[in-house]
Coordinates of C-alpha atoms in Angstrom, one line a residue:
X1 CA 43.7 62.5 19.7
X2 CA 41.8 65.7 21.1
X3 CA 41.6 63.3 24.8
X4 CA 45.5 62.7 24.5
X5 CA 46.2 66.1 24.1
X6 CA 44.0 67.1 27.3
X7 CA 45.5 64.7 29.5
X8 CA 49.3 66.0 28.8
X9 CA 47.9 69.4 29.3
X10 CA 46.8 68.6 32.8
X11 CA 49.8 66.5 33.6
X12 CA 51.8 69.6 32.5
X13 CA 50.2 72.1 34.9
X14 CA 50.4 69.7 37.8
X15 CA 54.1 69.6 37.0
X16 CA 54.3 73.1 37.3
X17 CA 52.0 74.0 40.3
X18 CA 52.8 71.3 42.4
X19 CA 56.7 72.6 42.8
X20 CA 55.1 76.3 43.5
X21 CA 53.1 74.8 46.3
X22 CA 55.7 72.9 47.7
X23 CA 58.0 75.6 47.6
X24 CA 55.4 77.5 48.8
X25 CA 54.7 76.0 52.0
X26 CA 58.3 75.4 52.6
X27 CA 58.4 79.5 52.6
X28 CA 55.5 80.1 54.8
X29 CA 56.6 77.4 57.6
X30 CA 59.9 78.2 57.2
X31 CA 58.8 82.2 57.7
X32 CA 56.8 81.8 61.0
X33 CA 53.9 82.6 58.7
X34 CA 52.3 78.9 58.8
X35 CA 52.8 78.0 62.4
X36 CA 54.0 73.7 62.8
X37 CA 52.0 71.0 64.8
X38 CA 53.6 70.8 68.2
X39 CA 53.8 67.1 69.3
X40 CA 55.5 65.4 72.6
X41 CA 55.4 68.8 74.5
X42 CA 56.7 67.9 78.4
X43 CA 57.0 70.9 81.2
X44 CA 60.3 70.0 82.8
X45 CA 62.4 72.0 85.6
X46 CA 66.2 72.1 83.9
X47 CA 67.4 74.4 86.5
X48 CA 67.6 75.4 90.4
X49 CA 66.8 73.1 93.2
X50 CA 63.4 71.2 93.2
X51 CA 61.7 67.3 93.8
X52 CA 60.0 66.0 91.1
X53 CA 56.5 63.9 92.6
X54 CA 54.8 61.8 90.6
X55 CA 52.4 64.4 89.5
X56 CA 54.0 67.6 90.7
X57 CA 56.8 69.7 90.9
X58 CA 57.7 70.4 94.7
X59 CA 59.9 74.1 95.2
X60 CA 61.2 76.1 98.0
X61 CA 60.2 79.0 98.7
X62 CA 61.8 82.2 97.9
X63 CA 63.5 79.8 94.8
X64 CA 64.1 80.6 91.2
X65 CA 63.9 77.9 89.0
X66 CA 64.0 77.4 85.3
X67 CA 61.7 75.8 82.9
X68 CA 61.4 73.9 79.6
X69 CA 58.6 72.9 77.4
X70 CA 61.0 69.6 77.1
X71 CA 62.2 67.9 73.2
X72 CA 59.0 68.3 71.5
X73 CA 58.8 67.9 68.1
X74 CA 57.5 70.2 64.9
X75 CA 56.0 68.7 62.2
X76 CA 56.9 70.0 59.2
X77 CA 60.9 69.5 60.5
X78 CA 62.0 72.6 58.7
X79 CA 59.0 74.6 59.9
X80 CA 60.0 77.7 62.2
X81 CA 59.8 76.9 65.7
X82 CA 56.5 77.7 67.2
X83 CA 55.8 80.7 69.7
X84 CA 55.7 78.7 72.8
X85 CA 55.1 80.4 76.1
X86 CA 54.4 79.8 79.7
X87 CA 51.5 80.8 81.5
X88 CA 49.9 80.9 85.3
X89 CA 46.5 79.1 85.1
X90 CA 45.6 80.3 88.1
X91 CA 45.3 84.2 90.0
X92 CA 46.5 82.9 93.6
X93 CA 49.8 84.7 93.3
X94 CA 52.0 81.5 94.5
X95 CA 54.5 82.2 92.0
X96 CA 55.8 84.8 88.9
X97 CA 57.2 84.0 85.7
X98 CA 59.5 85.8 84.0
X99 CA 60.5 84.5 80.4
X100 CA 61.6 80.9 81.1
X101 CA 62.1 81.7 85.1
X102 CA 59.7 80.6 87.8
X103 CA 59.9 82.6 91.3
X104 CA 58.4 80.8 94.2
X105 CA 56.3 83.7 96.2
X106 CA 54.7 82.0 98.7
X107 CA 53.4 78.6 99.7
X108 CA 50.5 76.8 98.1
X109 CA 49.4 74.8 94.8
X110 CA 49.4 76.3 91.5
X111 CA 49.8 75.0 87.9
X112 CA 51.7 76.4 85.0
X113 CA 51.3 75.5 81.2
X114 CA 52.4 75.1 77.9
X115 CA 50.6 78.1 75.2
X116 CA 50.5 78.2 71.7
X117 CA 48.1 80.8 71.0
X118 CA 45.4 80.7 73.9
X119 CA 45.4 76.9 73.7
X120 CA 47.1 74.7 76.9
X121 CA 49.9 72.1 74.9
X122 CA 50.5 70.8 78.6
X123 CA 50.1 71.9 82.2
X124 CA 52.0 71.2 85.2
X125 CA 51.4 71.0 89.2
X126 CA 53.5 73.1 91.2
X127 CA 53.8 72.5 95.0
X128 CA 55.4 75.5 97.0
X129 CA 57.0 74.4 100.4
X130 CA 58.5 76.5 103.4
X131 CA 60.4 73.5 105.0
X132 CA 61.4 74.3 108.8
X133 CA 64.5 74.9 109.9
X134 CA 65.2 73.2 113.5
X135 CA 68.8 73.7 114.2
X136 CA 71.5 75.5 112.6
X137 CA 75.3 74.4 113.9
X138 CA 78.5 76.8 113.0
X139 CA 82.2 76.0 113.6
X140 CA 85.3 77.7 112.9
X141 CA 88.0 75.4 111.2
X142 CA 91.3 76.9 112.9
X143 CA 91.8 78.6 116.2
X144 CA 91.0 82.5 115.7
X145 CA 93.0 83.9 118.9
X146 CA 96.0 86.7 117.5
X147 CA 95.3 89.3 114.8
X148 CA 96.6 87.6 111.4
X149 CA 94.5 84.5 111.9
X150 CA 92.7 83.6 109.5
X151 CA 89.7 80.8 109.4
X152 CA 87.2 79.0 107.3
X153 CA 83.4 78.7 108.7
X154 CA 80.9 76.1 108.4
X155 CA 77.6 75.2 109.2
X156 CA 75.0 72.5 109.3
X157 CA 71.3 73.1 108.7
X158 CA 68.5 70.6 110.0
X159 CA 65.3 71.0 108.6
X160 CA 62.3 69.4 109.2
X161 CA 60.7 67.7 106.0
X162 CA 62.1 68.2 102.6
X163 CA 65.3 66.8 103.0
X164 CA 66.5 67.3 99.7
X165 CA 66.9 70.7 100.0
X166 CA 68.9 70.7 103.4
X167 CA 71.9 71.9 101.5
X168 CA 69.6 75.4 99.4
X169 CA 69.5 76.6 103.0
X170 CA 72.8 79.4 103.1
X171 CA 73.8 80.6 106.3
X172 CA 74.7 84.0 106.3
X173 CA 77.6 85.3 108.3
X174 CA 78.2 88.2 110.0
X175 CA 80.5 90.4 112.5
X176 CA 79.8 92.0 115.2
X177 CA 82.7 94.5 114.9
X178 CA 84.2 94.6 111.4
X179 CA 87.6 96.3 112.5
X180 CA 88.1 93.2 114.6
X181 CA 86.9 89.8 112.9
X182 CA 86.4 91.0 108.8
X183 CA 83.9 88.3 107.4
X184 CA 84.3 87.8 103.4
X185 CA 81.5 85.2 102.5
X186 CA 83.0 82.1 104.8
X187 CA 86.0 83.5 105.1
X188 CA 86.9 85.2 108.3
X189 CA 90.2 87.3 109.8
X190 CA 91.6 88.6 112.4
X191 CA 92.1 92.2 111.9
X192 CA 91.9 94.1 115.0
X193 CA 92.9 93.9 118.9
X194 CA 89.3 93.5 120.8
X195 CA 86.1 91.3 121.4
X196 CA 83.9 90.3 118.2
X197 CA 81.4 87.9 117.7
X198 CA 80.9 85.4 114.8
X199 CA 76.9 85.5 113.9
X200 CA 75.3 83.0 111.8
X201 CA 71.9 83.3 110.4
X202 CA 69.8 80.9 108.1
X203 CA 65.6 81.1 108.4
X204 CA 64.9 82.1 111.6
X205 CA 68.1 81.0 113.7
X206 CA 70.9 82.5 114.8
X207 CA 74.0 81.2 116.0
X208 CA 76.6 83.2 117.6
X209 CA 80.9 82.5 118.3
X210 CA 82.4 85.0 120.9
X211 CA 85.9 85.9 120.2
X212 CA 88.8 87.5 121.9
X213 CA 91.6 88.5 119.3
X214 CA 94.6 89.9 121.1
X215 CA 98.0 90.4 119.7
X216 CA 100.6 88.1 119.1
X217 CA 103.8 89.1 121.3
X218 CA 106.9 89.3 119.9
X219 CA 109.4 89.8 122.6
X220 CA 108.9 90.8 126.3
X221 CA 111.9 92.6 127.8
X222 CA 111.6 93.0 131.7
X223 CA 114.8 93.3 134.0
X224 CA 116.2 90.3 135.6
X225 CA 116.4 91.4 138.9
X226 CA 114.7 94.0 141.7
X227 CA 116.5 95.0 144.3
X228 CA 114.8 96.7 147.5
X229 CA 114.8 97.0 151.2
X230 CA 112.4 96.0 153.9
X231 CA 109.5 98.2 153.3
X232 CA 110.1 99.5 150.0
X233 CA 107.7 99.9 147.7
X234 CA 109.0 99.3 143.6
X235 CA 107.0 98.8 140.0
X236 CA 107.9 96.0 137.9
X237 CA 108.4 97.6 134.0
X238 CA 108.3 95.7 131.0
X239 CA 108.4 96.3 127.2
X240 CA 106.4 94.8 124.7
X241 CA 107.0 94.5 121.0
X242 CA 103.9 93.2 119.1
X243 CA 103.5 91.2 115.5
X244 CA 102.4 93.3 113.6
X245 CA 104.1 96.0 115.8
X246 CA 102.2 99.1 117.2
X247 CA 99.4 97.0 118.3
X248 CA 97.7 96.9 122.2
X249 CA 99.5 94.0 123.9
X250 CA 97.9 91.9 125.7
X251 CA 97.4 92.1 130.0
X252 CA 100.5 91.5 132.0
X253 CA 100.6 89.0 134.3
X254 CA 102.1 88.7 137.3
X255 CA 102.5 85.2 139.4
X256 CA 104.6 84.0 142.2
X257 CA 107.2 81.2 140.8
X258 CA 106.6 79.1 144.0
X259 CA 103.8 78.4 146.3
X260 CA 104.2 79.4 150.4
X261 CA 101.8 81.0 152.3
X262 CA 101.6 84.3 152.7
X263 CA 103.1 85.1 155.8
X264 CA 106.4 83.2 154.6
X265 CA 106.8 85.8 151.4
X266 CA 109.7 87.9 151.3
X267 CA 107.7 90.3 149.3
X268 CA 104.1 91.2 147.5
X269 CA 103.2 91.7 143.9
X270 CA 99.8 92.7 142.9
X271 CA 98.0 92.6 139.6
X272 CA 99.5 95.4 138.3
X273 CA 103.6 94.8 138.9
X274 CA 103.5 96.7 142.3
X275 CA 106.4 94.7 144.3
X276 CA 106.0 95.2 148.6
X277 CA 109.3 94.1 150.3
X278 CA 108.5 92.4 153.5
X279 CA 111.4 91.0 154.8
X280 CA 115.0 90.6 153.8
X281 CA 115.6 87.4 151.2
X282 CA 114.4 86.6 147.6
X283 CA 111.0 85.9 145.6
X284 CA 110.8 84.6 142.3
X285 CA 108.2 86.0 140.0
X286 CA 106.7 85.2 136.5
X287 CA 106.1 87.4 134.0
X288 CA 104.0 86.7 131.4
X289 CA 102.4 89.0 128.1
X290 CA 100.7 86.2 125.3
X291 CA 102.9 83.3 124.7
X292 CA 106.1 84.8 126.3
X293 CA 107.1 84.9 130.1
X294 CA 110.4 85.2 132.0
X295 CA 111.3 84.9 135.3
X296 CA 112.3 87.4 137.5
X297 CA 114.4 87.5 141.2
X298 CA 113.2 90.1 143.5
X299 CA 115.8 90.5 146.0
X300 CA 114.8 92.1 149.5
X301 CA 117.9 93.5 151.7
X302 CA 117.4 94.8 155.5
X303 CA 116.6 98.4 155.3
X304 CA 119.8 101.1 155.7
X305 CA 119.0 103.6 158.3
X306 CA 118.5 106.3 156.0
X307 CA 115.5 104.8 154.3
X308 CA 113.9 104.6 157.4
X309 CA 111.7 106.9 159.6
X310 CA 110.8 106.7 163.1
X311 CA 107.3 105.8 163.4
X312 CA 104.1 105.1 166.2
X313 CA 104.9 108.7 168.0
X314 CA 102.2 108.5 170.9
X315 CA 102.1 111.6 173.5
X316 CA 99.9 113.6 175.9
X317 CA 100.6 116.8 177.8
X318 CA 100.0 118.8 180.7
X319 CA 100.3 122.7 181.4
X320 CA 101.6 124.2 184.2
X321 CA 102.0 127.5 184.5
X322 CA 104.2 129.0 181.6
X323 CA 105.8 125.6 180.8
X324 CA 103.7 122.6 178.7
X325 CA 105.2 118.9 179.7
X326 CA 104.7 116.8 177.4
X327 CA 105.5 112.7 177.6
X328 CA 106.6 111.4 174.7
X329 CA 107.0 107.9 173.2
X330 CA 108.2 106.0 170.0
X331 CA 108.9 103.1 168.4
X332 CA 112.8 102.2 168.1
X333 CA 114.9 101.2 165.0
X334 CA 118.3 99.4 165.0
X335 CA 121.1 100.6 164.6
X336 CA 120.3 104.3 166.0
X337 CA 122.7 105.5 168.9
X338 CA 120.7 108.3 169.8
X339 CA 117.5 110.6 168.4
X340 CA 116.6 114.4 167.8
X341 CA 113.6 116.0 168.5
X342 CA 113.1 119.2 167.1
X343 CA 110.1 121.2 167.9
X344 CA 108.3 124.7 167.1
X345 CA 105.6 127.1 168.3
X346 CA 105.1 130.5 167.5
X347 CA 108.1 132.1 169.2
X348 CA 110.2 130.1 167.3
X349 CA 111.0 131.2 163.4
X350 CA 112.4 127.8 162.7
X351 CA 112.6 124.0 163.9
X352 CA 115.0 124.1 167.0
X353 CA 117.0 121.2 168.5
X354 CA 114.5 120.0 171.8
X355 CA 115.9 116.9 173.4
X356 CA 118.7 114.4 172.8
X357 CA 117.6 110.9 173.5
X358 CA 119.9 108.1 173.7
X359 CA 118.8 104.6 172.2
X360 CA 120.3 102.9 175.6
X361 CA 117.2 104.2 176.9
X362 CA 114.9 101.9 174.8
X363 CA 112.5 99.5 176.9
X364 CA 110.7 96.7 174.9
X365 CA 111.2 98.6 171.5
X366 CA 110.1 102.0 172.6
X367 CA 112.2 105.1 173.9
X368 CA 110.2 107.8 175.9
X369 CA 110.7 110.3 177.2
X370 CA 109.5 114.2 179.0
X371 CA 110.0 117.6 176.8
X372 CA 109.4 121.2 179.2
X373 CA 109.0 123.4 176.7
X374 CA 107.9 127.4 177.9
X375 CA 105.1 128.2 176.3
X376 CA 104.3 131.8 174.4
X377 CA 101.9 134.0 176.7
X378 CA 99.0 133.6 174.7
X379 CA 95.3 131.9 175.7
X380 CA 96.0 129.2 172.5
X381 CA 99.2 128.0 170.5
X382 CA 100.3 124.8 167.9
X383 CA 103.3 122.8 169.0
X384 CA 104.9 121.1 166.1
X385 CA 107.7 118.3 166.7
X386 CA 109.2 115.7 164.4
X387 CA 112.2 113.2 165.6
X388 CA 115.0 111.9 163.6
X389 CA 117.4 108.8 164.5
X390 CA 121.1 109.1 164.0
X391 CA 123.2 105.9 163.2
X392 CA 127.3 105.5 163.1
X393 CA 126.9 107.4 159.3
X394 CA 123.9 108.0 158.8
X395 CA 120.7 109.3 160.2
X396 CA 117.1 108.5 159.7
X397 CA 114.3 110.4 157.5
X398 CA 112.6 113.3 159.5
X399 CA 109.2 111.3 161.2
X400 CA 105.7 112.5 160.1
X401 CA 105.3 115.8 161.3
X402 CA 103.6 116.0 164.7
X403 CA 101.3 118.8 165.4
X404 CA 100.0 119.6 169.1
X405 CA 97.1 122.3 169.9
X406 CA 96.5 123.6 173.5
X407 CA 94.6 126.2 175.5
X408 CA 95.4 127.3 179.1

């Protein structure tokens, strides 16, 4: 009876402890304070850009990657997950780790692991790789010419092992003058009149795009016509309005309408709009500013009399006595009847009224002719002279002034 009783004691106290150890154990795994068996732990890359070997982990370097100890499991289930942490298990300096995050530093081997405690779960080989870069190609996907524009760039990197990672390599892009082409990214603009270049950078190559952003022209206003005489000298003027207005238009250009040579043109324009008129008839002339042009008639009329001057005076003198003879010679114009010459030393106050030379006296388009003109009793003296042609109405601009010095 005394053995019966014994046994249902024991049985009793089992039934009670045994729930107090489970419980128990439950608390301390389920507290941290019992740490679980770790099985099935796996180092695996989850993030960034890598190649998995067969027995290594191959990253670029200069790359941040993350990493996993994997789907392990805990055994007890309910137990609190284990402190797991990654470690360096060598000093070389190849890479850092920072929580879960793996910089690459430079290149080389090096392995990572697993830790629980200061035992290795698992450990990993990690390869770091600087892969060459042998060509870098940039393009522009529109047209960047006026301000406004706007464009998308791209590029192409070759490297020369590694393929995989061909597209981790980011070209950088830059401007060579921000207030002309504004770079955002790979988004470029046009913001500015001037000369910019697109740069492009990815290892050590650099790829450059020279641009010439002008501004777009809105209207060009210039006058139809130009109307001059033989001889003249004139300015072609033009206005331009620019989109966006305010905004430095570009060059002016200035081209003959039709081809002839030179010594059959009416009249001369230079780079800059200057017209010379030639001969009497009619040029046509484009103008052009951007995208916008209009043609122009420069009209060349035979030259009135009193737009002229007379011109080529040629002399030489002799002195005789109180008296200086001078011959005198010039070339002739049409249309004169007769010419002036005025002349004064320093007896005179003013310009006086020499000779009167009739233009029936022209041989082979010159009129000469003999001045006597008494001379001041001095050892030294200036004669000055200018002519002027008179026509049926009107007469001819005073000629370059003439200037004569003697000595007896």
């Amino acid at each position: 009876m005394k053995k019966n009783f014994d046994k249902n004691k024991k049985l009793i106290v089992l039934l009670i402890i045994l729930p107090i150890l489970l419980i128990g154990q439950y608390f301390m795994f389920s507290r941290g304070i019992i740490s679980p068996i770790v099985k099935g732990v796996e180092i695996k890359i989850i993030g960034g850009n890598y190649i998995k070997d067969l027995d290594k982990y191959i990253i670029k370097l200069g790359d941040d990657v993350e990493i996993s100890a994997g789907n392990y499991v805990k055994i007890p289930g309910y137990a609190k997950d284990p402190k797991l942490r990654f470690n360096i298990l060598d000093d070389k300096g190849i890479i850092k780790i920072d929580n879960n995050k793996i910089t690459a530093l430079k290149e080389g081997y090096t392995s990572v692991g697993v830790m629980k405690g200061n035992r290795v779960l698992k450990k990993a080989m990690l390869k770091i790789v600087d892969p060459n870069v042998e060509s870098l190609d940039m393009d522009i996907s529109n047209k960047l010419k006026y301000v406004g524009d706007k464009a998308t760039i791209t590029s192409s990197v070759a490297i020369s092992d590694y393929k995989k990672f061909k597209n981790t390599y980011k070209t950088k892009y830059t401007s060579s003058d921000n207030s002309v082409l504004k770079i955002d990214k790979d988004k470029v603009e046009a913001v500015g009149v001037g000369t910019a270049t697109i740069s492009g950078k990815c290892a050590d190559k650099i790829v450059e795009i020279p641009l010439k952003i002008e501004a777009k022209v809105a209207n060009l206003e210039v006058a139809n016509e130009y109307i001059l005489e033989e001889g003249q000298v004139g300015k072609i003027t033009s206005k331009i309005t620019t989109s966006p207005k305010g905004l430095k238009s570009p060059p002016i250009k200035y081209n003959y309408l039709n081809r002839k040579n030179k010594s059959d043109r009416v009249a001369y324009i230079d780079d800059f709009g200057k017209i010379k008129a030639v001969r009497e008839g009619s040029e046509k002339i484009v103008v052009s500013c951007g995208e916008k042009s209009k043609t122009i008639k420069i009209t060349v009329k035979r030259r009135s009399i009193k737009n002229t001057f007379i011109k080529n005076i040629n002399y030489n003198y002799i002195l005789k006595d109180d008296k200086l003879f001078l011959d005198i010679n010039w070339d002739s114009i049409d249309g004169i009847k007769d010419y002036d010459i005025y002349i004064k030393n320093s007896d005179m106050k003013d310009y006086t009224l020499a000779k009167k030379i009739s233009a029936s006296e022209e041989k082979e388009g010159k009129l000469e002719t003999v001045l006597e003109v008494d001379i001041p009793k001095i050892d030294k003296d200036t004669l000055k002279l200018y002519i002027v042609g008179n026509g049926e109405k009107e007469k001819t601009k005073p000629s370059e002034e003439l200037t004569i010095e003697y000595s007896k």
